[in-house]
PDB file of C-alpha atoms in Angstrom:
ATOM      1  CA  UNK A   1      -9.022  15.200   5.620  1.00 53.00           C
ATOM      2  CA  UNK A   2      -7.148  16.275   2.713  1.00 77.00           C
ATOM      3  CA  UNK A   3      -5.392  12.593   2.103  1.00 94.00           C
ATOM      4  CA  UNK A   4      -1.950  11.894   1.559  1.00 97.00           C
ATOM      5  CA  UNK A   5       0.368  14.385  -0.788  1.00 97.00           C
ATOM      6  CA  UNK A   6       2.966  13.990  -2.574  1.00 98.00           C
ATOM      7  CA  UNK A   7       5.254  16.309  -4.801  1.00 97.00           C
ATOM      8  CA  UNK A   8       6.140  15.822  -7.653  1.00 97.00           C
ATOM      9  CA  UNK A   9       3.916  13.481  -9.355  1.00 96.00           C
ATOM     10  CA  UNK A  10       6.618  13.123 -12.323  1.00 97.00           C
ATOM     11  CA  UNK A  11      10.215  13.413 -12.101  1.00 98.00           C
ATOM     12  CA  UNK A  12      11.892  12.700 -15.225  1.00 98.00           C
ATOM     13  CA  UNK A  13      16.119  12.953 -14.742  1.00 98.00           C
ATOM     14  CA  UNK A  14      19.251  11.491 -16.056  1.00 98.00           C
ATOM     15  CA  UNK A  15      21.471   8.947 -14.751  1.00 98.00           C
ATOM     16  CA  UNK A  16      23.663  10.006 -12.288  1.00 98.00           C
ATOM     17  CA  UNK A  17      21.205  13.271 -10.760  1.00 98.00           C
ATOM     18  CA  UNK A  18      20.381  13.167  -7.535  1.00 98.00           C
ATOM     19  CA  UNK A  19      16.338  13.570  -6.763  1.00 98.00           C
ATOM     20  CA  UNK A  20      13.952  14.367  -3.938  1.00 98.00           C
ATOM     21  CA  UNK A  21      10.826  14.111  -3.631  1.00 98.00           C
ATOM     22  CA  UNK A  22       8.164  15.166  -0.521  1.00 98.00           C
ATOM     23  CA  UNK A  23       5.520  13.769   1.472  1.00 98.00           C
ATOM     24  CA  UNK A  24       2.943  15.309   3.328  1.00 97.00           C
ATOM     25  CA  UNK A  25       0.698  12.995   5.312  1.00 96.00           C
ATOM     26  CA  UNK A  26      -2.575  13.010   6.564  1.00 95.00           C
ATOM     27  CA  UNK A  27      -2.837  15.807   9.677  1.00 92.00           C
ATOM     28  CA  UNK A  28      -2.201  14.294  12.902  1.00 86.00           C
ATOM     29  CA  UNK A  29      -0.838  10.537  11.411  1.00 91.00           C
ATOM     30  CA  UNK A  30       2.340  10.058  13.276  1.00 89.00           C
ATOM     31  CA  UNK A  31       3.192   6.763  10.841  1.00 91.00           C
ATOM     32  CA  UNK A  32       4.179   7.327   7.798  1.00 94.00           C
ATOM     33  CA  UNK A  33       5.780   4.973   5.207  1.00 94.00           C
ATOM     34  CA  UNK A  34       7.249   4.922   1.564  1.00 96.00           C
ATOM     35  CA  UNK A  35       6.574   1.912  -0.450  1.00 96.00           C
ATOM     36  CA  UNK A  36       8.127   1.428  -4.384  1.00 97.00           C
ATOM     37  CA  UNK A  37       5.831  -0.230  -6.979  1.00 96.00           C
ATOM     38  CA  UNK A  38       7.076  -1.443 -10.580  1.00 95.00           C
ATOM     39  CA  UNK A  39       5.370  -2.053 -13.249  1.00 91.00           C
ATOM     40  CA  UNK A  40       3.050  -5.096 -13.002  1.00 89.00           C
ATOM     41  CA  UNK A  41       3.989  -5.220  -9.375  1.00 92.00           C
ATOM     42  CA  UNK A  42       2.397  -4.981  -6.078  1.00 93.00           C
ATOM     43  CA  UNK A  43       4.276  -1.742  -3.765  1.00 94.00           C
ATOM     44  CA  UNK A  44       7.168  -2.802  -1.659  1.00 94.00           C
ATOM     45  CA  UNK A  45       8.111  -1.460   1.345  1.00 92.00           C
ATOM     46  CA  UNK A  46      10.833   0.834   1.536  1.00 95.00           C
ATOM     47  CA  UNK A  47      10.974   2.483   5.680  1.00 94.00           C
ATOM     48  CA  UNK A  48       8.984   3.579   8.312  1.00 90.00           C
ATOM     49  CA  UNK A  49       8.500   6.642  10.681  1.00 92.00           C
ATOM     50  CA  UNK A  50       6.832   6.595  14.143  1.00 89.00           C
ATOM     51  CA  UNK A  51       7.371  10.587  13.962  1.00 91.00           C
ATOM     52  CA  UNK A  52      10.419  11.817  13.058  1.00 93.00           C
ATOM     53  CA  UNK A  53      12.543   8.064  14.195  1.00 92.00           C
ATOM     54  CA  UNK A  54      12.974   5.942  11.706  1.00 92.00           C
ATOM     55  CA  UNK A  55      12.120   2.945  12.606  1.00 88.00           C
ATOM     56  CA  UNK A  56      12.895   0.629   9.899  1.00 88.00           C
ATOM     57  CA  UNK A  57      14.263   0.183   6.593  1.00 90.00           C
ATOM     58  CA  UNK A  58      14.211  -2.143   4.073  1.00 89.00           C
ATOM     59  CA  UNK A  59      17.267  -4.531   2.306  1.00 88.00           C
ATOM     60  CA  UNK A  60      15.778  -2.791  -0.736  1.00 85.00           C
ATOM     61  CA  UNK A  61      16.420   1.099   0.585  1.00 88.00           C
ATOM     62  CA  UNK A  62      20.560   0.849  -1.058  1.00 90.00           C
ATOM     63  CA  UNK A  63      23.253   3.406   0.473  1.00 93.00           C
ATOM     64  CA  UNK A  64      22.064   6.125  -2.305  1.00 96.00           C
ATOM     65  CA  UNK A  65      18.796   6.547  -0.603  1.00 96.00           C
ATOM     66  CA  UNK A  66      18.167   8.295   2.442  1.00 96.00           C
ATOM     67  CA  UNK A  67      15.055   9.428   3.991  1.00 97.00           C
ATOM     68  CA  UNK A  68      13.638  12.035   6.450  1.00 96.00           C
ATOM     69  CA  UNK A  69      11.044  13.200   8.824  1.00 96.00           C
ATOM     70  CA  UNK A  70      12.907  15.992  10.699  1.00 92.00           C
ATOM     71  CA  UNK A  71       9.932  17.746  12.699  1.00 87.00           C
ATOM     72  CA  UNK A  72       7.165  14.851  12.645  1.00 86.00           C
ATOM     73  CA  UNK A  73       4.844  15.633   9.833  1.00 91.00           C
ATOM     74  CA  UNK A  74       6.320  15.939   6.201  1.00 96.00           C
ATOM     75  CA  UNK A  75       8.703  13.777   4.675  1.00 98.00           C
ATOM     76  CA  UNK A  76      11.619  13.713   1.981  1.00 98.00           C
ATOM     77  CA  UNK A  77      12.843  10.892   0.240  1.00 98.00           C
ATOM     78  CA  UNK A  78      15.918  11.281  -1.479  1.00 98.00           C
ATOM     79  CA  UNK A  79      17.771   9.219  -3.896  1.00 98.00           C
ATOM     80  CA  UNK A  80      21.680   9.812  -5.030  1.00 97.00           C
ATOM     81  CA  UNK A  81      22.930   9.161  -8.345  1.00 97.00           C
ATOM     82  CA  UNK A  82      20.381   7.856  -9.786  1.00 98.00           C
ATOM     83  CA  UNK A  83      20.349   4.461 -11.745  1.00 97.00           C
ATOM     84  CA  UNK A  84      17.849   3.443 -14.675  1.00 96.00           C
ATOM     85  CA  UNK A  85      16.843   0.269 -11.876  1.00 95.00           C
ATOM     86  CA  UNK A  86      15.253   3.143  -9.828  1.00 97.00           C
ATOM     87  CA  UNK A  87      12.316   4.169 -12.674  1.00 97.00           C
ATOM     88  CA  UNK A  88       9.221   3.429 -10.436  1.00 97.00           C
ATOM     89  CA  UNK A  89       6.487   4.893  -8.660  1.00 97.00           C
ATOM     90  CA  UNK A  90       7.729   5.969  -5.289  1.00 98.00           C
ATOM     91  CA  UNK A  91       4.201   5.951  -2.885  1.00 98.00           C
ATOM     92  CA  UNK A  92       4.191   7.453   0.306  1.00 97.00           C
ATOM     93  CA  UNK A  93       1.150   6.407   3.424  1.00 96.00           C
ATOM     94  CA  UNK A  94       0.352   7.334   6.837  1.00 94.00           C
ATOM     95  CA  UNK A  95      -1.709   6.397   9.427  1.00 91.00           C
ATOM     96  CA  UNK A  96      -2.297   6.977  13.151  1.00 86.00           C
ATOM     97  CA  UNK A  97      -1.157   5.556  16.023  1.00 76.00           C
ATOM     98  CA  UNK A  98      -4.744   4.220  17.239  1.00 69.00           C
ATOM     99  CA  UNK A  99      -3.744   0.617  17.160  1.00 69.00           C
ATOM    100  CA  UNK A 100      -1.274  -1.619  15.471  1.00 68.00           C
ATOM    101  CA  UNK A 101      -4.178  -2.676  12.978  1.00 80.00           C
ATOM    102  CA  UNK A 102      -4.991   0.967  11.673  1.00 85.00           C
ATOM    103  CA  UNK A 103      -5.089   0.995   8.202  1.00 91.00           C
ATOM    104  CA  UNK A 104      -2.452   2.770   5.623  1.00 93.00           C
ATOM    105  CA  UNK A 105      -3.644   5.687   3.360  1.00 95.00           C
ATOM    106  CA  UNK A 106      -1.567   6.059   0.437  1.00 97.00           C
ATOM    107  CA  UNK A 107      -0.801   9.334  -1.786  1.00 97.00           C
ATOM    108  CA  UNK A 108      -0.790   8.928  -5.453  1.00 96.00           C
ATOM    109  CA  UNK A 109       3.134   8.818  -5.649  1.00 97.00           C
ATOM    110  CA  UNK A 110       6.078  10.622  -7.694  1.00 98.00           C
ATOM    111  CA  UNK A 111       6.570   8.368 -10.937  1.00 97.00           C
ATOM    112  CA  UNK A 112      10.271   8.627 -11.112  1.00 98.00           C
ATOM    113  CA  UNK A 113      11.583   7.892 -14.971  1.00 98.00           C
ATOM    114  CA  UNK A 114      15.585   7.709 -15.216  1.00 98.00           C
ATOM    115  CA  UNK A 115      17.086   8.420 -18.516  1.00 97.00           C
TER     116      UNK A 115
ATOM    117  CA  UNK B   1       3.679 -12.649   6.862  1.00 60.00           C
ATOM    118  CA  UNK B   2       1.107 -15.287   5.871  1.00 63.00           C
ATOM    119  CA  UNK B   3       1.188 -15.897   1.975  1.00 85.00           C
ATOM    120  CA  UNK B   4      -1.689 -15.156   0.290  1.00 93.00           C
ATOM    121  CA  UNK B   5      -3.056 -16.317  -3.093  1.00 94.00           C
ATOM    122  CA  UNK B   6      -5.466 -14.568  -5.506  1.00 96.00           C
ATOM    123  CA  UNK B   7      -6.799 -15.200  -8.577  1.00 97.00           C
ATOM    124  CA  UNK B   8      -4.759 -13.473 -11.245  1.00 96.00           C
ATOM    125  CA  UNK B   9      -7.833 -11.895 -13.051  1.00 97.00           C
ATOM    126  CA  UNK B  10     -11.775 -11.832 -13.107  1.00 97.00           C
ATOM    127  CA  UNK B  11     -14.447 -10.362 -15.107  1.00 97.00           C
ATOM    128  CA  UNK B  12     -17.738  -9.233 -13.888  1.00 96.00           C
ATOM    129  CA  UNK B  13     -20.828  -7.498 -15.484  1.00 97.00           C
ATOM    130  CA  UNK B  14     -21.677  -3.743 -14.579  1.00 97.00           C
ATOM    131  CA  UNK B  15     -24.169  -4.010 -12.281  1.00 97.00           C
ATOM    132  CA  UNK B  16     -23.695  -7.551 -10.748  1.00 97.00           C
ATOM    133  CA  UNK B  17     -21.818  -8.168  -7.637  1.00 97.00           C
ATOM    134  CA  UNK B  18     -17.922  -8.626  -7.702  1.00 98.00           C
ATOM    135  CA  UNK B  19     -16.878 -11.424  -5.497  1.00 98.00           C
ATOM    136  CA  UNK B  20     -13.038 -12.001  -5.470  1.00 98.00           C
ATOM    137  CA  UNK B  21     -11.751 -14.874  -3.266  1.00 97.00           C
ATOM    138  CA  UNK B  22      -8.380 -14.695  -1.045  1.00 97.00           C
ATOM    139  CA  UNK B  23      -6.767 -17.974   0.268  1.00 96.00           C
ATOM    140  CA  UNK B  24      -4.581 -17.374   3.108  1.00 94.00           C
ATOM    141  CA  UNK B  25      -4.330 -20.611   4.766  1.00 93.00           C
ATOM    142  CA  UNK B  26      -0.870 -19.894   7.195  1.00 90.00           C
ATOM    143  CA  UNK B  27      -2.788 -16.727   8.498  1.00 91.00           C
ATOM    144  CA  UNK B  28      -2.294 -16.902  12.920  1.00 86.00           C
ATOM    145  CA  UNK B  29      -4.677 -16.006  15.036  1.00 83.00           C
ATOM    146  CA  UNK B  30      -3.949 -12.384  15.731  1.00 83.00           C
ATOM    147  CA  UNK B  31      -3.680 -11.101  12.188  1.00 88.00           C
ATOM    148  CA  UNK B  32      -5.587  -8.895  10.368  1.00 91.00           C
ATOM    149  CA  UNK B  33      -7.203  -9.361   6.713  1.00 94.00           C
ATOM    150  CA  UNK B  34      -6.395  -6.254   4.582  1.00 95.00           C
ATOM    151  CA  UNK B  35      -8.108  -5.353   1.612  1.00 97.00           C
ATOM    152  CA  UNK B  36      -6.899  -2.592  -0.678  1.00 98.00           C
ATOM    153  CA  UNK B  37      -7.298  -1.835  -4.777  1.00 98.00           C
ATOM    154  CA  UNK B  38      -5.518   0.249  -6.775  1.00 97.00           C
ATOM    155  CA  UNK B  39      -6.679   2.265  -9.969  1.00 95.00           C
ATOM    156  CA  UNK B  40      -3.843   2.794 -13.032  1.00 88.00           C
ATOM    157  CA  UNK B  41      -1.912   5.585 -11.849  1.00 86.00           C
ATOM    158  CA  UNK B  42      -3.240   6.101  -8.445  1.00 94.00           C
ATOM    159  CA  UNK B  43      -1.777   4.929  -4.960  1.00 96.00           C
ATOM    160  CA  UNK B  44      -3.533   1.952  -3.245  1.00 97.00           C
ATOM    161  CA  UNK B  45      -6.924   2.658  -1.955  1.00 97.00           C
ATOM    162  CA  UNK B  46      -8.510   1.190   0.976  1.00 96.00           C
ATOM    163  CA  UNK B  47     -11.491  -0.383   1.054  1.00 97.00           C
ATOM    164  CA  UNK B  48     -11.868  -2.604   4.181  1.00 97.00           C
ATOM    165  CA  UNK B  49     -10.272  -5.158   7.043  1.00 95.00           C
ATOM    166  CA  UNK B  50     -11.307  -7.689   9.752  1.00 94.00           C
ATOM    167  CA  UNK B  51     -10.172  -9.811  11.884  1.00 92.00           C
ATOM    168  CA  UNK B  52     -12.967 -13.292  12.186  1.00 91.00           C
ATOM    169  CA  UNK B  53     -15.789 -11.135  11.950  1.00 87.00           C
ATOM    170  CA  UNK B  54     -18.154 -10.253   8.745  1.00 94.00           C
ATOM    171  CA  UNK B  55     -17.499  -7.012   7.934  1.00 96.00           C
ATOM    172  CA  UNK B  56     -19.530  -4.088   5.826  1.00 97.00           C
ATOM    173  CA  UNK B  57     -18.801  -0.213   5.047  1.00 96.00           C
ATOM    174  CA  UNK B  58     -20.145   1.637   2.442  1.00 95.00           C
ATOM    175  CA  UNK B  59     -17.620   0.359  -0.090  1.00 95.00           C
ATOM    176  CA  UNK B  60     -18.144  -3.599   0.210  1.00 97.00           C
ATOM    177  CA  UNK B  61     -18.455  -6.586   2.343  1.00 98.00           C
ATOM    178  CA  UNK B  62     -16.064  -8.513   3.645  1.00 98.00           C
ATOM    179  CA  UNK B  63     -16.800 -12.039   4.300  1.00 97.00           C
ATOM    180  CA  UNK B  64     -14.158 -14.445   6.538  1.00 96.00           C
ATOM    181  CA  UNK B  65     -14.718 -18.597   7.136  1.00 96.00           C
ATOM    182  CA  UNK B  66     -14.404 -19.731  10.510  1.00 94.00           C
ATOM    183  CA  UNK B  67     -11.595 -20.961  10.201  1.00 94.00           C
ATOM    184  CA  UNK B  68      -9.686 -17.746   8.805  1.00 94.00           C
ATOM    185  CA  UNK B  69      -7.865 -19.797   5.746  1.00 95.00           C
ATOM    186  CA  UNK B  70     -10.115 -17.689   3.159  1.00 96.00           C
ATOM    187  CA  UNK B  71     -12.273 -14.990   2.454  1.00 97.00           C
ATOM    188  CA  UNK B  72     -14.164 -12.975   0.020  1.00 98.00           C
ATOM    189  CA  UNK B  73     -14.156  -9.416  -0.941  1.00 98.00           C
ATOM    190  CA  UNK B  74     -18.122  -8.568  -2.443  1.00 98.00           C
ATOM    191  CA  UNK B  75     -18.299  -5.499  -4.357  1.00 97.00           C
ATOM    192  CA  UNK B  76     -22.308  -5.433  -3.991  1.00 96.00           C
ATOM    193  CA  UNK B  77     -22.999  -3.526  -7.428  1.00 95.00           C
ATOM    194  CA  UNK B  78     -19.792  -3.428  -9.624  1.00 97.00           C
ATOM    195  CA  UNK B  79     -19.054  -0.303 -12.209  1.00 97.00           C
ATOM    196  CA  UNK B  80     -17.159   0.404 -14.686  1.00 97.00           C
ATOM    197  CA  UNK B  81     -14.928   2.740 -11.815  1.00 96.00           C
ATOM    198  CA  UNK B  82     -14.723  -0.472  -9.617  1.00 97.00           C
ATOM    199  CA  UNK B  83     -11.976  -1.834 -12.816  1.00 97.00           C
ATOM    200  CA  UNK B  84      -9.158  -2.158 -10.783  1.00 98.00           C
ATOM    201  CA  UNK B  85      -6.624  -4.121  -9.148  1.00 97.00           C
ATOM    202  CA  UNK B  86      -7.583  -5.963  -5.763  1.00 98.00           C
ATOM    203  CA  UNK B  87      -5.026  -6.884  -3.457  1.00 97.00           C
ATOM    204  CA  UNK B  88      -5.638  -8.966  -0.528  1.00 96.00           C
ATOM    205  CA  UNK B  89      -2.944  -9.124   2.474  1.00 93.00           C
ATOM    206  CA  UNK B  90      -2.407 -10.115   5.752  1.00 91.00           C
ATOM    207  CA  UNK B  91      -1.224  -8.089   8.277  1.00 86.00           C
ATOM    208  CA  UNK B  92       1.582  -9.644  10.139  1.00 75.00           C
ATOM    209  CA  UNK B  93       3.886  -8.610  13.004  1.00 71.00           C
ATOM    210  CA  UNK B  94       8.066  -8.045  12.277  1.00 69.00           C
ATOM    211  CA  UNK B  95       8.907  -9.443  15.787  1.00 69.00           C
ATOM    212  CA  UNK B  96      12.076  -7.206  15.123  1.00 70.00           C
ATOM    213  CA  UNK B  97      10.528  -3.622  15.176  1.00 68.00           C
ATOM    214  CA  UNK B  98       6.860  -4.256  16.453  1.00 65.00           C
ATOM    215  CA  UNK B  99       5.599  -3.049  13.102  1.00 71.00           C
ATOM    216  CA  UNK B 100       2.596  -4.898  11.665  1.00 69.00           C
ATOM    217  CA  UNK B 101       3.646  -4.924   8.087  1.00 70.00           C
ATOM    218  CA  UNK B 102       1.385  -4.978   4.913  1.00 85.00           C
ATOM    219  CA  UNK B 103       3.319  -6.409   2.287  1.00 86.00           C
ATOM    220  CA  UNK B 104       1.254  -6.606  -1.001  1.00 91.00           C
ATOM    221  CA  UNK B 105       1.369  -9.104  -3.646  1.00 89.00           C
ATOM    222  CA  UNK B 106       0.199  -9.418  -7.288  1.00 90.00           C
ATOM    223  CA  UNK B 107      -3.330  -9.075  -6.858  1.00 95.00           C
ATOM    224  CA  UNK B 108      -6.538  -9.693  -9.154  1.00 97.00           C
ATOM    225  CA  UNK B 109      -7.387  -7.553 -12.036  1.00 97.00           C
ATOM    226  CA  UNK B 110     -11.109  -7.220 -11.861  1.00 98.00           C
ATOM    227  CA  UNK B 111     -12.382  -6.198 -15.112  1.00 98.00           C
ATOM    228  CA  UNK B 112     -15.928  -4.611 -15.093  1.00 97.00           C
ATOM    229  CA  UNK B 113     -17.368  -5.253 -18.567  1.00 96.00           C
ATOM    230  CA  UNK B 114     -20.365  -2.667 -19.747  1.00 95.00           C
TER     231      UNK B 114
END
């Protein structure tokens, strides 16, 4: 078990750039999520895989962000034209399908500062 | 999901058990107590759930009333590593997708003084 990676763990890009960053979960954990935290705040849920469907997404995930799961394991989050609003830590988790009450391991996210 | 409410912050001496309450009166019967902390800069970690049940790994104890409107998180021996913040949540169901979603809060600060 390995844990949860993600790349990069910084991203640092100007206003307007479009970035991507990648998640690999945990082998064999068909969930996987992306949450956003701010600072002083608790994450908030961004969308949800159950392998490579997404499942759900959040009021918070605007039209300039788009994510993907295309064979079932890693994931890409990507984010167009990118605003100052969007400086947070972007944290990716998985978990398997054992139950509806398995818990969520997070990575330790892409900090994502827009100048 | 059922609200929850935590302390915003707490001290505790290096050494001496940690015991940081959770209210989460609205809970229903089927859902699931969550506890997670995070370290500065890291993703959240997690350290234990239950259901009604008293529950124990290697990390701490969780403790649940009968009644399932509170519980405690008991770090048995806090250190300085345990500084962190502690988020409690419950587990509830989006009747939309069928996803139990774990929506965090604001958490407690636990401080562990030397």
């Amino acid at each position: 078990d390995t844990g949860v990676s993600q790349d990069p763990r910084h991203k640092i890009t100007k206003r307007g750039q479009n970035v991507t960053f990648r998640c690999d979960p945990i082998s064999e954990h068909n969930r996987l999520y992306w949450y956003r935290q701010t600072l002083g705040q608790g994450p908030e849920f961004l969308t949800y895989f159950q392998n490579e469907a997404q499942l759900e997404k959040s009021r918070l995930l605007s039209d300039r962000f788009s994510a993907e799961r295309p064979k079932g394991s890693f994931s890409t989050l990507e984010i167009q034209r990118t605003e100052q609003g969007d400086s947070a830590m972007y944290l990716c988790a998985s978990s398997p399908y054992i139950g509806d009450n398995s818990p969520l391991h997070f990575g330790n996210g892409t900090r994502l500062t827009v100048t | 999901d059922a609200k929850t409410t935590q302390p915003t912050s707490m001290d505790c001496a290096e050494g001496r058990a940690a015991n940081l309450p959770c209210n989460h009166s609205t809970i229903s019967g089927n859902e699931y107590v969550y506890w997670y902390r995070q370290i500065h800069s890291q993703g959240p970690q997690y350290i234990i759930h239950g259901l009604k049940n008293n529950e124990t790994n290697e990390m701490a104890s969780l403790i649940i009333t009968e009644d399932r409107k509170s519980s405690t998180l008991i770090l048995p021996h806090a250190t300085l590593r345990d500084t962190a913040v502690y988020y409690c949540i419950v587990r509830g169901l989006n009747m939309d997708t069928g996803r139990r979603a774990l929506t965090f809060g604001s958490g407690t600060r636990l401080q562990v003084q030397p």
